[in-house]
Short mmCIF file of C-alpha atoms in Angstrom, two decimals:
data_model
loop_
_atom_site.label_atom_id
_atom_site.label_comp_id
_atom_site.label_asym_id
_atom_site.label_seq_id
_atom_site.Cartn_x
_atom_site.Cartn_y
_atom_site.Cartn_z
CA MET A 1 86.91 66.72 -30.97
CA ASN A 2 89.47 69.37 -30.40
CA LEU A 3 91.55 68.06 -33.21
CA SER A 4 88.60 68.29 -35.49
CA LEU A 5 87.71 71.77 -34.56
CA THR A 6 91.44 72.79 -35.03
CA ARG A 7 91.43 71.33 -38.61
CA LEU A 8 88.12 73.08 -39.27
CA GLY A 9 89.38 76.47 -38.13
CA ALA A 10 92.51 75.83 -40.10
CA GLN A 11 90.51 75.30 -43.18
CA LEU A 12 88.32 78.24 -42.68
CA VAL A 13 91.57 80.42 -42.27
CA ALA A 14 92.90 79.11 -45.43
CA ILE A 15 89.83 79.64 -47.36
CA TRP A 16 89.60 83.11 -45.98
CA ARG A 17 93.22 83.87 -47.20
CA GLU A 18 92.40 82.61 -50.73
CA LEU A 19 89.38 84.96 -51.11
CA GLY A 20 89.80 88.16 -52.77
CA TRP A 21 88.71 91.44 -51.13
CA PRO A 22 85.26 91.56 -52.86
CA GLN A 23 84.42 88.09 -51.50
CA ARG A 24 85.81 89.00 -48.13
CA LEU A 25 83.48 92.13 -48.09
CA THR A 26 80.62 90.30 -49.17
CA LEU A 27 81.07 87.60 -46.65
CA GLY A 28 81.72 90.17 -43.94
CA ALA A 29 78.56 92.17 -44.87
CA ALA A 30 76.43 89.08 -44.76
CA ALA A 31 77.85 87.95 -41.51
CA LEU A 32 77.18 91.44 -40.06
CA VAL A 33 73.41 91.36 -41.35
CA VAL A 34 72.92 87.88 -40.00
CA VAL A 35 74.37 88.76 -36.54
CA GLY A 36 72.45 92.16 -36.44
CA GLY A 37 69.35 90.44 -37.32
CA LEU A 38 69.74 87.72 -34.69
CA ALA A 39 70.72 90.44 -32.08
CA GLY A 40 67.54 92.53 -33.01
CA MET A 41 65.24 89.59 -32.69
CA ALA A 42 66.78 88.56 -29.46
CA LEU A 43 66.46 92.07 -28.09
CA TRP A 44 62.87 92.28 -29.39
CA SER A 45 61.79 89.08 -27.95
CA THR A 46 63.36 89.81 -24.61
CA ARG A 47 62.07 93.45 -24.25
CA THR A 48 59.36 93.85 -21.51
CA PRO A 49 56.32 95.63 -22.59
CA TYR A 50 55.31 98.50 -20.29
CA ALA A 51 51.71 99.87 -19.56
CA LEU A 52 50.38 102.82 -17.82
CA LEU A 53 50.08 102.47 -14.11
CA TYR A 54 48.73 106.02 -13.23
CA GLY A 55 48.48 109.31 -15.25
CA ARG A 56 48.15 112.96 -14.65
CA LEU A 57 49.61 112.69 -11.12
CA SER A 58 50.69 115.73 -9.21
CA ASP A 59 54.38 115.95 -8.03
CA ALA A 60 53.65 114.84 -4.57
CA GLU A 61 51.46 111.90 -5.48
CA ALA A 62 54.12 110.82 -8.21
CA SER A 63 56.85 110.93 -5.53
CA ARG A 64 54.74 108.62 -3.28
CA VAL A 65 54.15 106.22 -6.01
CA ILE A 66 57.82 106.05 -7.05
CA ARG A 67 58.91 105.56 -3.43
CA ALA A 68 56.52 102.71 -3.05
CA LEU A 69 57.65 101.18 -6.37
CA ASP A 70 61.44 101.50 -5.34
CA GLU A 71 60.66 99.78 -1.93
CA ALA A 72 58.85 96.80 -3.78
CA LYS A 73 61.75 96.80 -6.29
CA ILE A 74 59.25 96.90 -9.23
CA PRO A 75 60.77 98.44 -12.53
CA TYR A 76 59.18 101.50 -13.77
CA ARG A 77 59.31 104.26 -16.42
CA ILE A 78 58.40 108.05 -16.12
CA SER A 79 57.05 110.19 -18.89
CA GLY A 80 54.69 113.02 -19.40
CA GLY A 81 56.80 115.36 -17.32
CA GLY A 82 56.63 112.98 -14.22
CA GLY A 83 52.93 112.79 -14.30
CA ALA A 84 52.56 109.33 -15.96
CA ILE A 85 54.31 106.24 -14.55
CA TYR A 86 54.59 102.98 -16.46
CA VAL A 87 55.18 99.45 -15.20
CA PRO A 88 55.53 96.09 -16.85
CA ALA A 89 52.18 95.22 -18.42
CA ASP A 90 51.82 91.86 -16.54
CA GLN A 91 52.06 93.63 -13.13
CA VAL A 92 49.86 96.63 -13.56
CA HIS A 93 46.80 95.19 -11.85
CA ALA A 94 48.93 93.66 -9.06
CA VAL A 95 50.72 96.85 -8.45
CA ARG A 96 47.51 98.82 -8.41
CA MET A 97 46.05 96.69 -5.76
CA GLN A 98 49.14 96.83 -3.68
CA LEU A 99 49.25 100.58 -3.76
CA ALA A 100 45.49 100.99 -3.15
CA GLY A 101 46.06 98.78 0.07
CA ARG A 102 48.52 101.50 1.21
CA GLY A 103 46.34 104.33 0.23
CA ILE A 104 48.49 105.51 -2.73
CA PRO A 105 47.66 107.49 -4.74
CA ARG A 106 45.29 109.69 -2.89
CA SER A 107 43.92 113.20 -3.60
CA ASP A 108 44.75 116.19 -1.59
CA GLY A 109 42.91 116.21 1.77
CA VAL A 110 41.20 113.50 3.74
CA GLY A 111 37.87 112.11 3.43
CA PHE A 112 35.51 110.28 5.76
CA GLU A 113 38.27 107.70 6.27
CA ILE A 114 39.40 109.84 9.11
CA PHE A 115 36.83 108.23 11.20
CA ASP A 116 38.04 104.85 10.57
CA LYS A 117 40.31 104.83 13.58
CA PRO A 118 38.69 105.03 16.83
CA ASN A 119 39.18 108.46 18.59
CA PHE A 120 38.26 108.23 22.31
CA GLY A 121 38.55 111.19 24.52
CA ILE A 122 38.54 113.93 21.79
CA SER A 123 36.46 117.07 22.28
CA ASP A 124 33.32 118.10 20.50
CA PHE A 125 35.44 120.86 18.85
CA VAL A 126 37.92 118.57 17.24
CA GLN A 127 35.17 116.05 16.31
CA ARG A 128 33.37 118.84 14.44
CA ALA A 129 36.61 119.97 12.78
CA ASN A 130 37.36 116.54 11.70
CA TYR A 131 33.80 116.17 10.14
CA LEU A 132 34.33 119.34 8.38
CA ARG A 133 37.57 118.28 6.96
CA ALA A 134 36.12 114.99 5.80
CA LEU A 135 33.28 116.70 4.31
CA GLN A 136 35.60 119.21 2.26
CA GLY A 137 37.78 116.27 1.21
CA GLU A 138 34.93 114.22 -0.07
CA LEU A 139 33.40 117.27 -2.04
CA ALA A 140 36.93 117.95 -3.55
CA ARG A 141 37.25 114.30 -4.74
CA THR A 142 33.84 114.26 -6.24
CA ILE A 143 34.39 117.63 -8.09
CA SER A 144 37.74 116.29 -9.48
CA GLN A 145 35.74 113.55 -11.27
CA LEU A 146 34.54 116.18 -13.76
CA ASP A 147 36.27 115.81 -17.18
CA GLU A 148 37.24 119.65 -17.24
CA VAL A 149 38.55 119.60 -13.73
CA GLU A 150 42.15 118.33 -12.82
CA SER A 151 41.89 118.99 -9.15
CA ALA A 152 39.74 120.92 -6.62
CA ARG A 153 39.75 122.30 -3.21
CA VAL A 154 36.68 123.07 -1.20
CA MET A 155 36.37 125.30 1.96
CA VAL A 156 33.20 125.40 3.87
CA VAL A 157 32.32 127.82 6.58
CA LEU A 158 29.50 126.69 9.00
CA PRO A 159 28.28 129.13 11.68
CA GLU A 160 28.73 127.92 15.33
CA ASN A 161 25.93 126.44 17.10
CA ARG A 162 24.53 128.84 19.74
CA LEU A 163 21.51 129.06 21.78
CA LEU A 164 20.47 132.17 20.15
CA LEU A 165 20.78 131.68 16.52
CA ASP A 166 21.73 134.69 14.44
CA ARG A 167 19.74 134.49 11.23
CA ASP A 168 22.05 136.76 9.32
CA LYS A 169 24.86 134.04 9.59
CA GLN A 170 24.36 131.45 7.03
CA PRO A 171 26.74 128.65 5.63
CA THR A 172 29.10 129.64 2.89
CA ALA A 173 31.44 127.73 0.73
CA SER A 174 34.39 128.40 -1.72
CA VAL A 175 35.66 126.01 -4.42
CA PHE A 176 38.90 126.38 -6.28
CA VAL A 177 39.24 124.32 -9.39
CA ARG A 178 42.36 123.64 -11.53
CA LEU A 179 41.34 123.15 -15.05
CA ARG A 180 42.97 120.66 -17.44
CA GLY A 181 42.79 122.97 -20.47
CA PRO A 182 43.20 126.78 -21.18
CA GLY A 183 39.36 127.22 -21.90
CA PRO A 184 37.03 128.38 -19.22
CA LEU A 185 34.69 126.01 -17.36
CA PRO A 186 31.16 125.68 -18.98
CA PRO A 187 28.39 127.42 -17.16
CA GLN A 188 26.61 124.08 -16.89
CA ALA A 189 29.61 122.67 -14.84
CA VAL A 190 29.87 125.82 -12.69
CA ASN A 191 26.06 125.32 -11.70
CA SER A 192 26.64 121.58 -11.23
CA ILE A 193 29.49 122.28 -8.69
CA ARG A 194 27.39 124.97 -6.85
CA PHE A 195 24.49 122.73 -6.50
CA LEU A 196 26.58 119.65 -5.45
CA VAL A 197 28.17 121.64 -2.79
CA ALA A 198 24.92 123.23 -1.57
CA ASN A 199 23.04 119.89 -1.49
CA ALA A 200 25.91 118.33 0.61
CA VAL A 201 25.99 121.13 3.31
CA GLU A 202 22.93 121.36 5.52
CA GLY A 203 21.38 125.01 5.25
CA LEU A 204 23.65 126.02 2.29
CA LYS A 205 22.18 127.73 -0.60
CA PRO A 206 23.56 127.55 -4.08
CA ASN A 207 24.00 131.26 -4.51
CA ARG A 208 26.37 131.27 -1.36
CA VAL A 209 28.92 129.04 -3.07
CA THR A 210 31.79 130.83 -4.96
CA VAL A 211 33.73 129.06 -7.66
CA VAL A 212 37.28 130.25 -8.78
CA ASP A 213 39.57 128.75 -11.22
CA ASN A 214 43.41 128.63 -11.52
CA PHE A 215 43.30 131.43 -13.85
CA GLY A 216 41.98 133.89 -11.31
CA ASN A 217 38.36 134.01 -12.86
CA VAL A 218 35.42 134.09 -10.70
CA LEU A 219 33.17 131.56 -12.36
CA SER A 220 30.03 131.97 -10.22
CA GLU A 221 27.69 134.93 -10.43
CA ASN A 222 26.37 137.12 -7.69
CA SER A 223 22.80 135.99 -7.42
CA GLU A 224 21.69 137.09 -4.01
CA ASP A 225 18.03 136.84 -3.26
CA ASN A 226 16.12 140.11 -3.18
CA SER A 227 19.09 142.25 -4.21
CA LEU A 228 19.61 144.57 -7.08
CA PRO A 229 23.00 143.01 -8.16
CA GLY A 230 21.40 139.47 -7.97
CA LEU A 231 18.39 140.32 -10.05
CA THR A 232 20.56 142.18 -12.55
CA ALA A 233 23.00 139.18 -12.93
CA SER A 234 19.98 136.76 -13.31
CA GLN A 235 18.33 138.96 -15.87
CA LEU A 236 21.64 139.11 -17.86
CA ALA A 237 22.09 135.38 -17.55
CA VAL A 238 18.57 134.65 -18.86
CA ARG A 239 19.02 137.13 -21.69
CA ARG A 240 22.40 135.64 -22.62
CA GLU A 241 20.98 131.99 -22.59
CA LEU A 242 18.16 133.02 -24.93
CA GLU A 243 20.27 134.74 -27.32
CA GLN A 244 22.76 131.84 -27.34
CA TYR A 245 19.92 129.37 -27.84
CA LEU A 246 18.37 131.15 -30.70
CA ALA A 247 21.75 131.88 -32.47
CA ARG A 248 22.72 128.22 -31.99
CA LYS A 249 19.45 127.11 -33.68
CA ALA A 250 20.17 129.24 -36.77
CA GLN A 251 24.00 128.42 -36.61
CA ASP A 252 23.46 124.66 -36.80
CA MET A 253 21.04 124.86 -39.68
CA LEU A 254 23.44 127.20 -41.66
CA ASP A 255 26.47 124.96 -41.09
CA LYS A 256 24.52 122.22 -42.95
CA ILE A 257 23.59 124.52 -45.81
CA VAL A 258 26.64 126.68 -46.43
CA GLY A 259 29.30 124.68 -44.60
CA HIS A 260 31.02 124.82 -41.16
CA GLY A 261 32.60 128.20 -40.46
CA GLN A 262 30.83 129.89 -43.36
CA ALA A 263 28.28 131.74 -41.53
CA ILE A 264 28.08 133.85 -38.38
CA VAL A 265 24.84 134.41 -36.43
CA ARG A 266 24.21 136.98 -33.78
CA VAL A 267 20.92 137.54 -31.97
CA SER A 268 19.88 140.29 -29.65
CA ALA A 269 16.85 139.87 -27.47
CA GLU A 270 14.83 142.46 -25.51
CA ILE A 271 13.07 140.68 -22.70
CA ASN A 272 10.32 142.15 -20.49
CA PHE A 273 11.14 141.50 -16.96
CA ASP A 274 8.09 143.25 -15.54
CA THR A 275 5.79 141.30 -13.39
CA LEU A 276 2.09 142.57 -13.58
CA THR A 277 -0.76 141.38 -11.33
CA ARG A 278 -4.22 142.90 -12.16
CA THR A 279 -7.66 142.48 -10.66
CA GLU A 280 -10.61 143.82 -12.54
CA GLU A 281 -14.44 143.97 -11.40
CA ARG A 282 -17.07 145.21 -13.84
CA PHE A 283 -20.96 145.76 -13.11
CA ASP A 284 -23.40 145.58 -16.01
CA PRO A 285 -26.60 147.74 -15.12
CA ASP A 286 -28.38 146.45 -18.27
CA GLY A 287 -28.05 142.77 -17.28
CA GLN A 288 -29.94 143.17 -13.85
CA VAL A 289 -31.86 140.16 -12.47
CA VAL A 290 -34.16 139.70 -9.53
CA ARG A 291 -32.18 138.24 -6.78
CA THR A 292 -34.87 138.12 -3.99
CA GLN A 293 -38.61 139.36 -3.66
CA THR A 294 -40.60 139.59 -0.37
CA LYS A 295 -44.31 140.41 -0.21
CA ASN A 296 -46.21 140.99 3.14
CA ASP A 297 -50.17 141.28 3.45
CA GLU A 298 -51.63 142.60 6.63
CA ASN A 299 -55.41 142.75 7.46
CA THR A 300 -56.60 144.31 10.78
CA ASP A 301 -60.27 144.40 12.02
CA THR A 302 -61.10 146.70 15.02
CA VAL A 303 -64.49 146.91 17.01
CA THR A 304 -64.91 150.08 19.13
CA THR A 305 -67.95 150.65 21.55
CA THR A 306 -68.89 154.41 22.17
CA PRO A 307 -70.77 155.20 25.64
CA THR A 308 -73.94 157.39 25.71
CA VAL A 309 -74.07 158.52 29.31
CA PRO A 310 -73.06 162.08 29.70
CA VAL A 311 -70.11 163.08 31.64
CA GLY A 312 -70.57 164.77 34.82
CA ILE A 313 -72.26 164.57 38.43
CA SER A 314 -75.77 164.15 37.15
CA ALA A 315 -74.98 161.12 35.33
CA ASN A 316 -73.20 159.45 38.11
CA THR A 317 -75.88 160.22 40.77
CA ALA A 318 -79.00 158.98 39.07
CA THR A 319 -82.04 158.27 41.17
CA ASP A 320 -84.12 156.45 38.86
CA THR A 321 -83.46 152.76 39.57
CA ASN A 322 -86.12 151.35 37.35
CA ALA A 323 -85.29 153.02 34.00
CA THR A 324 -84.35 150.75 31.04
CA ALA A 325 -80.54 150.57 30.11
CA THR A 326 -79.68 151.77 26.70
CA PRO A 327 -76.79 149.81 24.98
CA PRO A 328 -73.98 151.87 23.79
CA PRO A 329 -73.33 152.24 19.98
CA VAL A 330 -70.51 149.79 18.46
CA THR A 331 -68.08 150.89 15.64
CA ASN A 332 -66.28 148.43 13.32
CA THR A 333 -62.83 149.51 11.83
CA ARG A 334 -61.04 147.29 9.18
CA ASN A 335 -57.43 148.04 8.06
CA ARG A 336 -55.37 146.28 5.07
CA LYS A 337 -51.57 146.67 4.47
CA THR A 338 -49.55 145.13 1.74
CA THR A 339 -45.69 145.45 1.64
CA THR A 340 -43.60 144.20 -1.30
CA THR A 341 -39.66 144.14 -1.27
CA VAL A 342 -37.74 143.26 -4.42
CA GLU A 343 -33.80 143.09 -4.55
CA TYR A 344 -32.13 143.10 -7.97
CA GLU A 345 -28.51 141.73 -8.73
CA LEU A 346 -26.42 143.46 -11.22
CA GLY A 347 -24.15 141.57 -13.82
CA ARG A 348 -20.65 141.72 -12.41
CA THR A 349 -17.44 140.33 -13.96
CA VAL A 350 -14.31 139.76 -11.76
CA SER A 351 -10.96 138.90 -13.51
CA ASN A 352 -7.47 138.39 -12.09
CA LEU A 353 -4.45 138.74 -14.50
CA THR A 354 -0.81 137.79 -13.58
CA GLN A 355 1.84 138.43 -16.22
CA MET A 356 5.12 136.83 -15.43
CA ALA A 357 8.47 138.28 -16.35
CA GLY A 358 10.37 136.82 -19.36
CA GLY A 359 8.32 137.78 -22.40
CA ILE A 360 10.22 138.73 -25.48
CA LYS A 361 9.63 142.22 -26.56
CA ARG A 362 11.82 142.43 -29.60
CA LEU A 363 14.39 140.30 -31.60
CA SER A 364 17.15 141.51 -33.72
CA ALA A 365 19.19 139.06 -35.80
CA ALA A 366 22.17 139.49 -38.05
CA VAL A 367 23.52 136.82 -40.40
CA THR A 368 26.87 137.14 -42.23
CA LEU A 369 27.57 134.49 -44.90
CA ALA A 370 31.01 133.96 -46.31
CA ALA A 371 31.25 134.94 -49.95
CA ARG A 372 32.00 132.04 -52.14
CA VAL A 373 35.54 131.96 -53.72
CA GLU A 374 36.57 130.17 -56.96
CA GLY A 375 40.09 129.20 -57.91
CA THR A 376 43.22 129.05 -56.01
CA GLY A 377 46.18 131.34 -55.48
CA THR A 378 46.28 134.62 -57.49
CA GLU A 379 43.27 133.32 -59.66
CA ARG A 380 40.89 133.52 -56.72
CA LYS A 381 37.75 135.49 -57.27
CA VAL A 382 34.63 136.08 -55.44
CA ALA A 383 31.46 134.40 -56.84
CA PRO A 384 28.49 136.06 -55.12
CA ARG A 385 25.27 134.30 -54.39
CA SER A 386 22.02 134.94 -56.31
CA PRO A 387 19.30 137.08 -54.71
CA GLU A 388 16.92 134.17 -54.78
CA GLU A 389 19.45 132.07 -52.69
CA LEU A 390 19.92 134.85 -50.29
CA GLU A 391 16.14 135.26 -49.79
CA LYS A 392 15.78 131.37 -49.24
CA ILE A 393 18.41 131.61 -46.52
CA ARG A 394 16.69 134.65 -44.98
CA ARG A 395 13.31 132.80 -44.87
CA LEU A 396 14.92 129.76 -43.28
CA VAL A 397 16.59 131.77 -40.60
CA ALA A 398 13.54 133.81 -40.01
CA GLY A 399 11.45 130.59 -39.51
CA ALA A 400 14.12 129.04 -37.09
CA LEU A 401 14.03 132.35 -34.97
CA GLY A 402 10.29 132.93 -35.06
CA ILE A 403 10.52 136.24 -36.88
CA PRO A 404 7.52 137.17 -39.03
CA LEU A 405 8.48 138.36 -42.63
CA ASP A 406 5.03 139.51 -43.59
CA ALA A 407 3.58 142.98 -42.83
CA GLU A 408 2.13 142.13 -39.57
CA ASN A 409 5.19 142.54 -37.32
CA PRO A 410 3.76 143.76 -33.93
CA ARG A 411 7.03 143.38 -32.05
CA GLY A 412 9.10 145.12 -34.72
CA ASP A 413 11.69 142.25 -35.19
CA VAL A 414 14.46 142.79 -37.54
CA LEU A 415 16.44 140.25 -39.50
CA THR A 416 19.46 141.11 -41.61
CA VAL A 417 21.31 138.70 -43.97
CA GLU A 418 24.49 139.88 -45.73
CA GLU A 419 27.18 138.43 -47.82
CA LEU A 420 30.70 139.41 -47.11
CA PRO A 421 34.26 138.02 -47.78
CA PHE A 422 35.74 136.58 -44.79
CA GLU A 423 39.42 137.40 -43.85
CA ASP A 424 40.91 133.83 -44.14
CA SER A 425 44.66 134.46 -44.75
CA LEU A 426 45.52 133.03 -41.43
CA GLY A 427 43.41 129.97 -42.13
CA GLN A 428 45.05 129.58 -45.45
CA ASP A 429 48.65 129.89 -43.85
CA LEU A 430 47.66 127.38 -41.20
CA ALA A 431 46.29 124.97 -43.96
CA ARG A 432 49.44 125.16 -45.85
CA GLU A 433 51.56 124.64 -42.87
CA LEU A 434 49.40 121.57 -42.02
CA GLN A 435 49.82 120.20 -45.54
CA ARG A 436 53.66 120.72 -45.31
CA GLN A 437 53.79 118.98 -41.94
CA GLN A 438 51.67 116.11 -43.18
CA ARG A 439 53.90 115.75 -46.43
CA TRP A 440 56.95 115.82 -44.03
CA GLU A 441 55.43 113.24 -41.74
CA PHE A 442 54.48 110.98 -44.66
CA TRP A 443 57.94 110.92 -46.06
CA TRP A 444 59.63 110.57 -42.94
CA ALA A 445 57.39 107.64 -42.14
CA PHE A 446 58.20 106.21 -45.51
CA VAL A 447 61.91 106.55 -45.03
CA ARG A 448 61.69 104.97 -41.52
CA GLN A 449 59.68 101.87 -42.95
CA PHE A 450 61.24 101.46 -46.27
CA GLY A 451 64.68 103.44 -46.15
CA TYR A 452 66.72 100.82 -44.35
CA PRO A 453 65.42 97.92 -46.54
CA LEU A 454 66.19 100.21 -49.76
CA LEU A 455 69.52 100.81 -48.20
CA ALA A 456 70.28 97.23 -47.88
CA VAL A 457 69.18 96.32 -51.24
CA ALA A 458 71.36 99.16 -52.86
CA LEU A 459 74.40 97.83 -50.73
CA LEU A 460 73.79 94.20 -52.06
CA VAL A 461 73.49 95.57 -55.66
CA PHE A 462 76.75 97.61 -55.13
CA LEU A 463 78.58 94.43 -53.82
CA TRP A 464 77.14 92.24 -56.70
CA ARG A 465 78.47 94.77 -59.17
CA MET A 466 81.83 94.92 -57.68
CA LEU A 467 81.96 91.06 -57.84
CA GLN A 468 80.99 91.17 -61.38
CA ARG A 469 83.74 93.66 -62.08
CA SER A 470 86.53 91.67 -60.29
CA SER A 471 88.66 89.13 -62.31
CA THR A 472 88.04 85.50 -61.73
CA PRO A 473 91.29 83.71 -60.47
CA ASP A 474 93.10 81.72 -63.17
CA ILE A 475 93.06 77.88 -62.66
CA PRO A 476 95.58 75.82 -64.73
CA LEU A 477 93.70 72.74 -66.17
CA GLY A 478 96.17 71.38 -68.65
CA VAL A 479 93.61 71.31 -71.28
CA PRO A 480 91.90 74.19 -72.99
CA VAL A 481 88.15 74.29 -72.13
CA GLY A 482 87.25 75.71 -75.50
CA GLN A 483 89.13 72.84 -77.22
CA LEU A 484 87.53 70.32 -75.05
CA LEU A 485 84.04 71.60 -75.65
CA ALA A 486 84.71 71.84 -79.39
CA HIS A 487 84.86 67.92 -79.78
CA GLY A 488 81.10 67.47 -79.34
CA ASN A 489 80.39 65.41 -76.25
CA GLY A 490 83.87 66.36 -74.75
CA HIS A 491 85.32 62.79 -74.79
CA GLY A 492 88.55 63.72 -76.80
CA ASN A 493 89.46 63.19 -80.35
CA GLY A 494 91.61 60.16 -79.92
CA HIS A 495 94.85 61.84 -80.73
CA GLY A 496 96.09 62.54 -77.18
CA ARG A 497 95.69 66.19 -77.35
CA THR A 498 94.17 66.12 -73.99
CA GLY A 499 97.64 65.45 -72.40
CA SER A 500 100.15 67.66 -71.03
CA SER A 501 101.80 68.36 -74.31
CA ALA A 502 98.78 70.72 -75.11
CA GLY A 503 100.11 73.15 -72.39
CA SER A 504 98.01 74.93 -69.90
CA ALA A 505 95.12 77.12 -70.56
CA ARG A 506 93.90 80.17 -68.68
CA VAL A 507 90.17 80.66 -68.23
CA SER A 508 88.85 84.03 -67.38
CA ARG A 509 86.20 86.55 -68.05
CA GLU A 510 88.33 88.39 -70.63
CA ALA A 511 88.69 85.12 -72.82
CA GLU A 512 87.58 85.41 -76.21
CA THR A 513 85.74 81.91 -76.16
CA PRO A 514 82.30 82.20 -74.81
CA ASP A 515 82.48 78.69 -73.47
CA THR A 516 82.00 78.27 -69.67
CA LEU A 517 83.50 75.95 -67.18
CA THR A 518 80.63 73.89 -65.69
CA LEU A 519 80.54 71.02 -63.26
CA GLU A 520 80.00 68.45 -66.05
CA VAL A 521 83.15 69.54 -67.71
CA LEU A 522 85.20 69.45 -64.31
CA ASN A 523 83.68 65.80 -63.93
CA ARG A 524 84.93 64.92 -67.49
CA LEU A 525 88.37 66.37 -66.94
CA ALA A 526 88.69 64.48 -63.61
CA ARG A 527 87.85 61.16 -65.40
CA GLU A 528 90.18 61.75 -68.35
CA ASN A 529 93.15 63.47 -66.81
CA PRO A 530 92.99 63.42 -63.02
CA VAL A 531 96.64 64.22 -62.37
CA ASN A 532 96.57 67.50 -64.24
CA LEU A 533 93.31 68.52 -62.50
CA SER A 534 94.57 67.80 -59.02
CA HIS A 535 97.85 69.67 -59.82
CA ALA A 536 95.93 72.60 -61.14
CA LEU A 537 93.69 72.73 -58.05
CA ARG A 538 96.59 72.54 -55.67
CA GLU A 539 98.35 75.48 -57.42
CA TRP A 540 95.36 77.51 -57.38
CA MET A 541 94.78 76.98 -53.63
CA ASN A 542 98.38 77.78 -52.80
CA LYS A 543 98.39 80.93 -54.86
CA GLY A 544 98.94 83.98 -52.83
CA ARG A 545 100.17 81.95 -49.89
CA PRO A 546 103.48 83.21 -48.47
CA GLN A 547 106.41 81.01 -49.35
CA GLU A 548 108.16 79.34 -46.45
#
């Protein structure tokens, strides 16, 4: 076995020595390409794919995760300024479960897990402080789930429990949020945070929650109950929301008509914040009706007897006892009384009118349209819109905002539509820069994808041209090939001209005969003159070998 390998190696070395420098260069380049391709395939097949374990971590949390990975001897990669950690793709879920079992990563602060461990013998003050810490931590974790918020801190102040409760002391809270982007936090998100914190703390009102971002902006408004600053802030907020709502309605419609960014809509609204309660009572004397009627009839009969005995002593001391008595005269008296009582009801109207605040007193809207431009470069010129088109846009905007365009305009609303050229030099510069970057990225991607193959093809073409330009080694055959091929089928002419007396022939690219040396010709030469052929091949192989 070793002898065979030694012979094979010696033969390869001999063949390498017999090759010219173009053949050696070609063989070396081919070997390098094969070896490089095999090495690249081996590296690519053995490369471990990495997947994201955790992203957007703080420095403290990233250090905890890295320390845990080092202890577990798990390979990892760090990117994103240390905020993103990658591990092998087949270990992502297992590593996450292992770290979760150790409580890594966790947000700043603690939650209700502080009560997982039994705490015996602690005072009520410590228990209350732990509850407050847990509540603040849970609220901070919940607020951090918002897409616009990267992290949050919550501080809650609860009044002490006393026998005599001071009504002026109420719970308050402060929220600090670190935003992901440079833009401000939307008002809807601010209100959501305030209501979330207020509903999680007993007795806390939303207007007592203050929200501050990492740029030092106070995001919450002062809206204290029954206070002039609170009422003013609420009125301004209502007016701003109404103006934005109306402007957004018209803006969305114009973006579909003239294109995005080609129109600007601004609305100014005057709102009546007066609250009116009116009670009115009216009487109608012409509409009187009988409410009650009472009628009483009284009839009285009186009988009166008038005595005839005179008054005095003589009348009372009468001596005649046998005289006949005279009856006294009788008087009859009859009385009649009728009483009628009539009560009338007058027509009465009672009305209660309560007018709430928030009515629109007047609207003013201004719409600016970008003038259309035709041509490019120095040939750009403004092509104004026709008055009919501007009037159509004006009517559409008026319909969207509820502004009457006829003569009856009780509120005195105003709508202005103008067409002006916009200053878009900055936008054009940005567009040109974007196009330049896109072209550069396209060509760079093209070079990365096709540059190396094209370079390899060019190298192969160069080597092929070098091989074509190089001379072919001369091989002494003993018989001129052109002479051999001139006899038809190449079997000789019977005159022995195929022997050694014909001399030796040199076949090269510079020969004048266009005949070529093929395998069939070599087979014929081997059959007809094997001695000369073997001698010529031996001399060709020994050519260039150093003499011993």
